[in-house]
mmCIF file of N, CA and C in Angstrom:
data_model
loop_
_atom_site.group_PDB
_atom_site.id
_atom_site.type_symbol
_atom_site.label_atom_id
_atom_site.label_comp_id
_atom_site.label_asym_id
_atom_site.label_seq_id
_atom_site.Cartn_x
_atom_site.Cartn_y
_atom_site.Cartn_z
ATOM 1 N N MET A 65 -11.845 12.595 5.512
ATOM 2 C CA MET A 65 -10.606 13.598 5.052
ATOM 3 C C MET A 65 -9.585 12.591 4.386
ATOM 4 N N GLU A 66 -8.995 13.032 3.678
ATOM 5 C CA GLU A 66 -7.813 11.846 2.682
ATOM 6 C C GLU A 66 -6.839 12.179 3.112
ATOM 7 N N ARG A 67 -6.344 10.608 3.638
ATOM 8 C CA ARG A 67 -4.444 10.569 3.872
ATOM 9 C C ARG A 67 -3.640 10.980 2.899
ATOM 10 N N GLU A 68 -2.570 11.576 3.170
ATOM 11 C CA GLU A 68 -1.932 11.641 2.209
ATOM 12 C C GLU A 68 -0.920 10.190 1.406
ATOM 13 N N LYS A 69 -0.364 10.354 0.464
ATOM 14 C CA LYS A 69 -0.414 9.281 -0.116
ATOM 15 C C LYS A 69 1.254 8.608 -0.030
ATOM 16 N N LEU A 70 1.640 7.705 0.122
ATOM 17 C CA LEU A 70 2.834 6.716 0.420
ATOM 18 C C LEU A 70 3.350 7.120 -0.964
ATOM 19 N N TYR A 71 4.691 7.473 -0.727
ATOM 20 C CA TYR A 71 6.388 7.409 -1.387
ATOM 21 C C TYR A 71 6.777 5.963 -1.464
ATOM 22 N N ASP A 72 7.266 6.076 -2.314
ATOM 23 C CA ASP A 72 8.274 4.462 -2.462
ATOM 24 C C ASP A 72 9.348 4.269 -1.343
ATOM 25 N N GLY A 73 9.508 5.051 -0.757
ATOM 26 C CA GLY A 73 10.454 4.822 0.274
ATOM 27 C C GLY A 73 9.658 4.765 1.604
ATOM 28 N N GLU A 74 8.597 5.696 1.787
ATOM 29 C CA GLU A 74 7.672 5.987 2.856
ATOM 30 C C GLU A 74 7.104 4.058 2.959
ATOM 31 N N TYR A 75 6.914 3.890 1.742
ATOM 32 C CA TYR A 75 5.791 2.171 1.795
ATOM 33 C C TYR A 75 6.799 1.187 1.915
ATOM 34 N N ARG A 76 8.277 1.358 1.605
ATOM 35 C CA ARG A 76 9.193 0.685 2.335
ATOM 36 C C ARG A 76 9.500 0.483 3.456
ATOM 37 N N PHE A 77 9.378 0.966 4.372
ATOM 38 C CA PHE A 77 9.644 1.900 5.583
ATOM 39 C C PHE A 77 8.469 1.191 6.697
ATOM 40 N N MET A 78 7.356 1.443 5.794
ATOM 41 C CA MET A 78 6.332 0.655 6.401
ATOM 42 C C MET A 78 5.578 -0.543 6.273
ATOM 43 N N GLN A 79 6.728 -1.124 5.125
ATOM 44 C CA GLN A 79 6.372 -2.486 5.329
ATOM 45 C C GLN A 79 7.188 -3.112 6.345
ATOM 46 N N ILE A 80 8.192 -2.828 6.757
ATOM 47 C CA ILE A 80 9.056 -2.852 7.857
ATOM 48 C C ILE A 80 7.998 -2.761 9.611
ATOM 49 N N ILE A 81 7.483 -1.898 9.862
ATOM 50 C CA ILE A 81 6.229 -1.213 10.598
ATOM 51 C C ILE A 81 5.297 -2.719 10.340
ATOM 52 N N TRP A 82 4.491 -3.052 9.534
ATOM 53 C CA TRP A 82 3.439 -3.800 9.590
ATOM 54 C C TRP A 82 4.108 -5.441 9.749
ATOM 55 N N GLU A 83 5.205 -4.952 9.839
ATOM 56 C CA GLU A 83 5.724 -6.650 9.785
ATOM 57 C C GLU A 83 6.042 -7.047 11.360
ATOM 58 N N HIS A 84 6.338 -5.348 11.974
ATOM 59 C CA HIS A 84 7.124 -5.891 13.149
ATOM 60 C C HIS A 84 6.163 -4.957 13.789
ATOM 61 N N ALA A 85 5.007 -3.964 14.292
ATOM 62 C CA ALA A 85 4.629 -3.884 14.691
ATOM 63 C C ALA A 85 3.534 -4.576 16.170
ATOM 64 N N PRO A 86 4.089 -3.957 17.311
ATOM 65 C CA PRO A 86 4.435 -2.566 17.772
ATOM 66 C C PRO A 86 6.044 -2.654 17.965
ATOM 67 N N ILE A 87 6.747 -2.208 17.808
ATOM 68 C CA ILE A 87 8.103 -2.090 17.901
ATOM 69 C C ILE A 87 8.269 -0.880 18.499
ATOM 70 N N ASN A 88 9.666 -1.281 19.180
ATOM 71 C CA ASN A 88 10.179 -0.479 20.219
ATOM 72 C C ASN A 88 10.687 0.632 18.890
ATOM 73 N N SER A 89 11.320 1.429 19.487
ATOM 74 C CA SER A 89 11.671 2.841 18.059
ATOM 75 C C SER A 89 13.400 2.228 17.857
ATOM 76 N N GLY A 90 14.169 1.796 18.644
ATOM 77 C CA GLY A 90 15.499 1.370 18.350
ATOM 78 C C GLY A 90 15.965 0.701 17.989
ATOM 79 N N GLU A 91 14.634 -0.553 18.467
ATOM 80 C CA GLU A 91 15.144 -1.667 16.776
ATOM 81 C C GLU A 91 14.752 -1.683 15.713
ATOM 82 N N LEU A 92 13.183 -0.804 15.560
ATOM 83 C CA LEU A 92 13.089 0.092 14.529
ATOM 84 C C LEU A 92 14.877 0.871 13.476
ATOM 85 N N VAL A 93 15.187 1.663 14.532
ATOM 86 C CA VAL A 93 16.407 1.881 13.733
ATOM 87 C C VAL A 93 17.461 0.798 13.441
ATOM 88 N N ASN A 94 17.452 -0.236 14.324
ATOM 89 C CA ASN A 94 18.501 -1.208 13.703
ATOM 90 C C ASN A 94 17.679 -1.964 12.356
ATOM 91 N N LEU A 95 16.287 -2.257 12.195
ATOM 92 C CA LEU A 95 15.833 -2.729 11.295
ATOM 93 C C LEU A 95 16.166 -1.759 9.445
ATOM 94 N N CYS A 96 15.919 -0.784 10.258
ATOM 95 C CA CYS A 96 16.422 0.330 8.850
ATOM 96 C C CYS A 96 17.595 0.386 8.835
ATOM 97 N N ALA A 97 18.699 0.479 9.425
ATOM 98 C CA ALA A 97 20.055 0.703 9.088
ATOM 99 C C ALA A 97 20.238 -0.792 8.470
ATOM 100 N N GLU A 98 19.992 -1.899 8.914
ATOM 101 C CA GLU A 98 19.811 -3.088 8.104
ATOM 102 C C GLU A 98 19.609 -3.337 6.489
ATOM 103 N N ALA A 99 18.056 -2.982 6.550
ATOM 104 C CA ALA A 99 17.173 -3.023 5.178
ATOM 105 C C ALA A 99 17.882 -1.414 4.670
ATOM 106 N N PHE A 100 17.834 -0.879 4.924
ATOM 107 C CA PHE A 100 18.386 0.625 3.656
ATOM 108 C C PHE A 100 19.425 1.454 4.325
ATOM 109 N N GLU A 101 20.249 1.087 5.243
ATOM 110 C CA GLU A 101 21.765 1.672 5.204
ATOM 111 C C GLU A 101 21.246 2.884 5.987
ATOM 112 N N TRP A 102 20.166 3.366 6.757
ATOM 113 C CA TRP A 102 19.451 4.737 7.329
ATOM 114 C C TRP A 102 20.495 4.862 8.436
ATOM 115 N N LYS A 103 20.667 6.268 8.789
ATOM 116 C CA LYS A 103 21.251 6.551 10.001
ATOM 117 C C LYS A 103 20.241 6.573 10.595
ATOM 118 N N LYS A 104 20.504 6.679 12.011
ATOM 119 C CA LYS A 104 19.438 6.877 13.707
ATOM 120 C C LYS A 104 18.356 7.891 13.292
ATOM 121 N N SER A 105 19.330 8.787 12.759
ATOM 122 C CA SER A 105 18.186 10.122 12.071
ATOM 123 C C SER A 105 17.280 10.319 11.182
ATOM 124 N N THR A 106 17.693 9.547 9.986
ATOM 125 C CA THR A 106 16.784 9.113 9.389
ATOM 126 C C THR A 106 15.954 8.386 9.681
ATOM 127 N N THR A 107 16.202 7.396 10.121
ATOM 128 C CA THR A 107 14.616 6.363 11.004
ATOM 129 C C THR A 107 13.557 7.230 11.689
ATOM 130 N N TYR A 108 14.482 8.084 12.654
ATOM 131 C CA TYR A 108 13.224 8.977 13.445
ATOM 132 C C TYR A 108 13.045 10.256 12.318
ATOM 133 N N THR A 109 13.081 10.668 11.774
ATOM 134 C CA THR A 109 12.626 11.446 10.750
ATOM 135 C C THR A 109 11.397 11.237 10.050
ATOM 136 N N MET A 110 11.783 9.648 9.732
ATOM 137 C CA MET A 110 10.651 8.998 8.642
ATOM 138 C C MET A 110 9.426 8.344 10.118
ATOM 139 N N ILE A 111 9.649 8.292 10.881
ATOM 140 C CA ILE A 111 9.333 8.443 11.915
ATOM 141 C C ILE A 111 7.895 9.527 12.691
ATOM 142 N N LYS A 112 8.125 10.369 12.210
ATOM 143 C CA LYS A 112 7.848 12.260 12.191
ATOM 144 C C LYS A 112 6.734 12.095 11.466
ATOM 145 N N LYS A 113 7.601 11.772 10.356
ATOM 146 C CA LYS A 113 6.907 11.835 8.767
ATOM 147 C C LYS A 113 5.445 11.296 9.067
ATOM 148 N N MET A 114 6.114 9.453 9.109
ATOM 149 C CA MET A 114 4.461 8.789 9.254
ATOM 150 C C MET A 114 3.600 9.225 10.151
ATOM 151 N N CYS A 115 3.978 9.669 11.226
ATOM 152 C CA CYS A 115 3.096 9.784 12.294
ATOM 153 C C CYS A 115 2.409 11.183 11.913
ATOM 154 N N ASP A 116 2.806 11.952 11.169
ATOM 155 C CA ASP A 116 2.219 13.298 10.768
ATOM 156 C C ASP A 116 1.155 12.934 9.649
ATOM 157 N N LYS A 117 1.242 11.924 9.054
ATOM 158 C CA LYS A 117 0.880 11.417 7.567
ATOM 159 C C LYS A 117 -0.262 10.742 8.604
ATOM 160 N N GLY A 118 -0.455 10.336 9.675
ATOM 161 C CA GLY A 118 -1.521 9.381 10.300
ATOM 162 C C GLY A 118 -1.532 7.470 9.629
ATOM 163 N N TYR A 119 -0.479 7.111 9.344
ATOM 164 C CA TYR A 119 -0.120 6.121 9.544
ATOM 165 C C TYR A 119 0.268 5.171 10.809
ATOM 166 N N ILE A 120 1.148 5.703 11.290
ATOM 167 C CA ILE A 120 1.613 5.196 12.611
ATOM 168 C C ILE A 120 1.332 6.170 13.872
ATOM 169 N N SER A 121 1.480 5.581 14.718
ATOM 170 C CA SER A 121 1.678 6.635 16.062
ATOM 171 C C SER A 121 2.735 6.217 16.561
ATOM 172 N N SER A 122 3.108 6.881 17.574
ATOM 173 C CA SER A 122 4.563 6.420 18.667
ATOM 174 C C SER A 122 4.521 6.858 20.230
ATOM 175 N N ASN A 123 4.294 6.036 21.185
ATOM 176 C CA ASN A 123 3.996 6.678 22.419
ATOM 177 C C ASN A 123 4.745 6.064 23.101
ATOM 178 N N ASN A 124 6.051 6.942 24.163
ATOM 179 C CA ASN A 124 6.876 6.017 24.664
ATOM 180 C C ASN A 124 7.835 5.374 24.191
ATOM 181 N N ALA A 125 8.066 5.561 22.835
ATOM 182 C CA ALA A 125 9.554 4.615 22.202
ATOM 183 C C ALA A 125 9.122 3.584 21.497
ATOM 184 N N VAL A 126 7.183 3.725 21.551
ATOM 185 C CA VAL A 126 6.545 2.377 20.653
ATOM 186 C C VAL A 126 6.377 2.803 19.463
ATOM 187 N N ILE A 127 6.372 1.851 18.909
ATOM 188 C CA ILE A 127 6.022 2.343 17.313
ATOM 189 C C ILE A 127 4.601 1.505 16.723
ATOM 190 N N ASP A 128 3.404 2.009 16.321
ATOM 191 C CA ASP A 128 2.198 1.376 16.398
ATOM 192 C C ASP A 128 1.633 1.805 15.114
ATOM 193 N N VAL A 129 1.074 0.928 14.306
ATOM 194 C CA VAL A 129 0.250 0.985 13.137
ATOM 195 C C VAL A 129 -1.130 1.199 13.197
ATOM 196 N N LEU A 130 -1.556 2.875 12.342
ATOM 197 C CA LEU A 130 -2.868 3.351 12.191
ATOM 198 C C LEU A 130 -3.475 2.704 11.420
ATOM 199 N N VAL A 131 -3.069 2.516 10.531
ATOM 200 C CA VAL A 131 -3.521 2.375 8.874
ATOM 201 C C VAL A 131 -3.095 0.828 8.448
ATOM 202 N N SER A 132 -4.162 0.102 8.307
ATOM 203 C CA SER A 132 -2.812 -1.514 8.016
ATOM 204 C C SER A 132 -3.034 -1.102 6.912
ATOM 205 N N LYS A 133 -2.024 -2.692 6.271
ATOM 206 C CA LYS A 133 -1.750 -3.113 5.085
ATOM 207 C C LYS A 133 -2.557 -3.115 3.998
ATOM 208 N N ASP A 134 -3.292 -3.435 4.030
ATOM 209 C CA ASP A 134 -4.057 -3.628 2.750
ATOM 210 C C ASP A 134 -4.999 -2.500 3.202
ATOM 211 N N LEU A 135 -5.446 -1.850 3.876
ATOM 212 C CA LEU A 135 -5.790 -0.135 3.790
ATOM 213 C C LEU A 135 -5.031 0.341 2.642
ATOM 214 N N ALA A 136 -3.831 0.623 3.429
ATOM 215 C CA ALA A 136 -2.854 1.294 2.053
ATOM 216 C C ALA A 136 -2.953 0.836 0.738
ATOM 217 N N ARG A 137 -2.878 -0.477 0.646
ATOM 218 C CA ARG A 137 -2.914 -0.787 -0.694
ATOM 219 C C ARG A 137 -4.378 -0.577 -1.168
ATOM 220 N N LYS A 138 -5.455 -0.807 -0.474
ATOM 221 C CA LYS A 138 -6.486 -0.517 -1.436
ATOM 222 C C LYS A 138 -6.490 1.203 -1.663
ATOM 223 N N GLU A 139 -6.078 2.380 -0.948
ATOM 224 C CA GLU A 139 -6.174 3.562 -1.454
ATOM 225 C C GLU A 139 -5.212 3.574 -2.587
ATOM 226 N N ALA A 140 -3.823 3.123 -2.220
ATOM 227 C CA ALA A 140 -2.383 3.212 -3.647
ATOM 228 C C ALA A 140 -3.279 3.004 -4.833
ATOM 229 N N SER A 141 -4.024 1.708 -4.746
ATOM 230 C CA SER A 141 -4.956 1.032 -5.927
ATOM 231 C C SER A 141 -5.910 1.868 -6.586
ATOM 232 N N ALA A 142 -6.700 2.148 -5.995
ATOM 233 C CA ALA A 142 -7.380 3.194 -5.790
ATOM 234 C C ALA A 142 -7.293 4.651 -6.829
ATOM 235 N N ASP A 143 -6.247 4.776 -6.143
ATOM 236 C CA ASP A 143 -5.182 6.400 -6.694
ATOM 237 C C ASP A 143 -4.595 5.979 -7.872
ATOM 238 N N PHE A 144 -4.283 4.991 -8.210
ATOM 239 C CA PHE A 144 -3.398 4.576 -9.442
ATOM 240 C C PHE A 144 -4.155 4.591 -10.278
ATOM 241 N N VAL A 145 -5.537 4.071 -9.843
ATOM 242 C CA VAL A 145 -6.214 3.407 -11.360
ATOM 243 C C VAL A 145 -7.186 4.910 -11.461
ATOM 244 N N GLU A 146 -7.815 6.029 -10.677
ATOM 245 C CA GLU A 146 -7.843 7.028 -10.674
ATOM 246 C C GLU A 146 -7.041 7.953 -11.566
ATOM 247 N N ARG A 147 -5.855 8.157 -11.363
ATOM 248 C CA ARG A 147 -4.328 8.719 -12.227
ATOM 249 C C ARG A 147 -4.320 8.308 -13.675
ATOM 250 N N ASN A 148 -4.686 7.362 -13.480
ATOM 251 C CA ASN A 148 -3.860 6.671 -14.740
ATOM 252 C C ASN A 148 -5.405 6.363 -15.668
ATOM 253 N N PHE A 149 -6.164 5.922 -15.443
ATOM 254 C CA PHE A 149 -7.267 5.483 -16.324
ATOM 255 C C PHE A 149 -8.629 5.991 -15.748
ATOM 256 N N ASN A 150 -8.542 6.847 -15.518
ATOM 257 C CA ASN A 150 -9.945 7.829 -15.362
ATOM 258 C C ASN A 150 -11.035 7.218 -14.608
ATOM 259 N N GLY A 151 -10.180 6.213 -13.539
ATOM 260 C CA GLY A 151 -11.238 5.107 -12.579
ATOM 261 C C GLY A 151 -11.676 4.010 -13.283
ATOM 262 N N SER A 152 -11.192 3.497 -14.803
ATOM 263 C CA SER A 152 -11.927 3.043 -15.454
ATOM 264 C C SER A 152 -11.339 1.532 -14.923
ATOM 265 N N PHE A 153 -11.793 0.356 -14.581
ATOM 266 C CA PHE A 153 -11.092 -1.069 -14.206
ATOM 267 C C PHE A 153 -11.351 -1.604 -15.448
ATOM 268 N N ALA A 154 -12.056 -0.987 -16.516
ATOM 269 C CA ALA A 154 -11.978 -1.935 -18.010
ATOM 270 C C ALA A 154 -10.220 -1.096 -18.801
ATOM 271 N N ASP A 155 -10.890 -0.008 -18.265
ATOM 272 C CA ASP A 155 -9.336 1.006 -19.084
ATOM 273 C C ASP A 155 -7.917 -0.086 -18.492
ATOM 274 N N LEU A 156 -8.048 -0.037 -17.266
ATOM 275 C CA LEU A 156 -6.604 -0.632 -16.551
ATOM 276 C C LEU A 156 -6.907 -2.121 -17.046
ATOM 277 N N PHE A 157 -7.819 -3.052 -17.186
ATOM 278 C CA PHE A 157 -7.847 -4.086 -17.837
ATOM 279 C C PHE A 157 -7.355 -4.339 -19.262
ATOM 280 N N VAL A 158 -7.476 -3.396 -19.973
ATOM 281 C CA VAL A 158 -7.235 -3.344 -21.774
ATOM 282 C C VAL A 158 -5.598 -3.217 -21.197
ATOM 283 N N ALA A 159 -5.509 -2.047 -20.906
ATOM 284 C CA ALA A 159 -3.858 -1.615 -20.448
ATOM 285 C C ALA A 159 -3.373 -2.977 -20.180
ATOM 286 N N PHE A 160 -3.395 -3.725 -19.170
ATOM 287 C CA PHE A 160 -2.438 -4.604 -18.465
ATOM 288 C C PHE A 160 -2.842 -5.859 -19.761
ATOM 289 N N TYR A 161 -3.570 -6.419 -20.055
ATOM 290 C CA TYR A 161 -3.557 -7.709 -21.132
ATOM 291 C C TYR A 161 -3.128 -7.129 -22.558
ATOM 292 N N ASP A 162 -3.552 -5.969 -22.652
ATOM 293 C CA ASP A 162 -3.045 -5.696 -24.408
ATOM 294 C C ASP A 162 -2.468 -6.329 -25.919
ATOM 295 N N GLY A 163 -3.994 -7.209 -25.522
ATOM 296 C CA GLY A 163 -3.549 -8.034 -26.473
ATOM 297 C C GLY A 163 -3.357 -9.765 -26.400
ATOM 298 N N LYS A 164 -3.225 -9.874 -24.836
ATOM 299 C CA LYS A 164 -2.777 -11.432 -24.184
ATOM 300 C C LYS A 164 -3.791 -12.394 -24.433
ATOM 301 N N LYS A 165 -3.951 -13.487 -24.590
ATOM 302 C CA LYS A 165 -5.052 -14.167 -24.121
ATOM 303 C C LYS A 165 -5.111 -14.884 -22.788
ATOM 304 N N ILE A 166 -5.949 -14.709 -22.283
ATOM 305 C CA ILE A 166 -6.186 -15.177 -20.875
ATOM 306 C C ILE A 166 -7.089 -16.782 -20.866
ATOM 307 N N SER A 167 -6.870 -17.274 -20.127
ATOM 308 C CA SER A 167 -7.149 -19.007 -19.653
ATOM 309 C C SER A 167 -9.002 -19.121 -19.744
ATOM 310 N N GLU A 168 -9.217 -20.043 -19.901
ATOM 311 C CA GLU A 168 -10.436 -20.070 -19.243
ATOM 312 C C GLU A 168 -10.907 -19.933 -17.899
ATOM 313 N N LYS A 169 -9.587 -20.563 -17.420
ATOM 314 C CA LYS A 169 -10.004 -20.305 -15.685
ATOM 315 C C LYS A 169 -9.665 -19.093 -15.357
ATOM 316 N N GLU A 170 -8.538 -18.493 -15.888
ATOM 317 C CA GLU A 170 -8.789 -17.130 -15.442
ATOM 318 C C GLU A 170 -10.097 -16.037 -15.969
ATOM 319 N N ALA A 171 -10.384 -16.529 -17.066
ATOM 320 C CA ALA A 171 -11.921 -15.453 -17.244
ATOM 321 C C ALA A 171 -13.110 -16.037 -16.509
ATOM 322 N N LYS A 172 -13.036 -17.406 -16.069
ATOM 323 C CA LYS A 172 -14.100 -17.619 -14.654
ATOM 324 C C LYS A 172 -13.842 -16.788 -13.664
ATOM 325 N N GLU A 173 -12.636 -16.828 -13.248
ATOM 326 C CA GLU A 173 -12.249 -16.246 -11.944
ATOM 327 C C GLU A 173 -12.669 -14.959 -11.869
ATOM 328 N N LEU A 174 -12.422 -14.217 -13.392
ATOM 329 C CA LEU A 174 -12.871 -12.575 -13.607
ATOM 330 C C LEU A 174 -13.847 -12.093 -13.427
ATOM 331 N N LYS A 175 -14.595 -13.120 -14.254
ATOM 332 C CA LYS A 175 -16.354 -12.923 -14.138
ATOM 333 C C LYS A 175 -16.938 -13.371 -12.687
ATOM 334 N N LYS A 176 -16.046 -14.175 -11.989
ATOM 335 C CA LYS A 176 -16.938 -14.397 -10.454
ATOM 336 C C LYS A 176 -16.569 -13.108 -9.607
ATOM 337 N N LEU A 177 -14.926 -12.434 -9.542
ATOM 338 C CA LEU A 177 -15.091 -11.100 -8.984
ATOM 339 C C LEU A 177 -15.881 -10.061 -9.836
ATOM 340 N N ILE A 178 -16.574 -9.885 -11.314
ATOM 341 C CA ILE A 178 -17.268 -9.009 -11.778
ATOM 342 C C ILE A 178 -18.668 -8.899 -10.810
ATOM 343 N N ASP A 179 -18.853 -10.251 -10.943
ATOM 344 C CA ASP A 179 -20.271 -10.556 -10.692
ATOM 345 C C ASP A 179 -20.264 -10.301 -8.517
ATOM 346 N N ALA A 180 -19.196 -10.378 -8.034
ATOM 347 C CA ALA A 180 -19.408 -10.069 -6.879
ATOM 348 C C ALA A 180 -19.189 -8.388 -6.468
ATOM 349 N N TYR A 181 -18.566 -7.759 -7.365
ATOM 350 C CA TYR A 181 -18.851 -6.228 -7.220
ATOM 351 C C TYR A 181 -19.485 -5.199 -7.952
ATOM 352 N N ARG A 182 -20.387 -6.013 -8.672
ATOM 353 C CA ARG A 182 -20.946 -5.590 -9.700
ATOM 354 C C ARG A 182 -22.116 -4.492 -8.452
ATOM 355 N N GLU A 183 -22.577 -3.318 -9.422
ATOM 356 C CA GLU A 183 -23.414 -2.400 -8.428
ATOM 357 C C GLU A 183 -25.010 -2.897 -9.183
ATOM 358 N N PRO A 184 -25.574 -3.271 -7.632
ATOM 359 C CA PRO A 184 -27.224 -4.215 -8.607
ATOM 360 C C PRO A 184 -27.667 -3.141 -9.372
ATOM 361 N N VAL A 185 -28.339 -3.791 -10.596
ATOM 362 C CA VAL A 185 -29.277 -2.954 -11.084
ATOM 363 C C VAL A 185 -30.475 -2.318 -11.042
ATOM 364 N N VAL A 186 -30.944 -1.286 -10.615
ATOM 365 C CA VAL A 186 -32.048 -0.489 -10.430
ATOM 366 C C VAL A 186 -33.503 -0.651 -11.167
#
């Protein structure tokens, strides 16, 4: 089952939850009022939305994480590369560096990463 993507405002909301979970919904309301100047109703609407998307749970006014920050980042990154570069890391790399030179150290680090993730030759 593919999870719905997070929009910018949802991701910022999740940042607070990832940092503070498990968190009482009243405390979350206060944090969102401070961070985003949201009204109580806006925070509760977002809680419901993120529960419906499967990112958090809400039990007895306690909000907890169902999807880790790392997993959400991986999914968002994979979606970004797929949408913008037809899934090609090489195309992403070329667009990112676009004629810039990289240091010998960066080249070695990239090679190490490539070797670690390379599919085995059959």
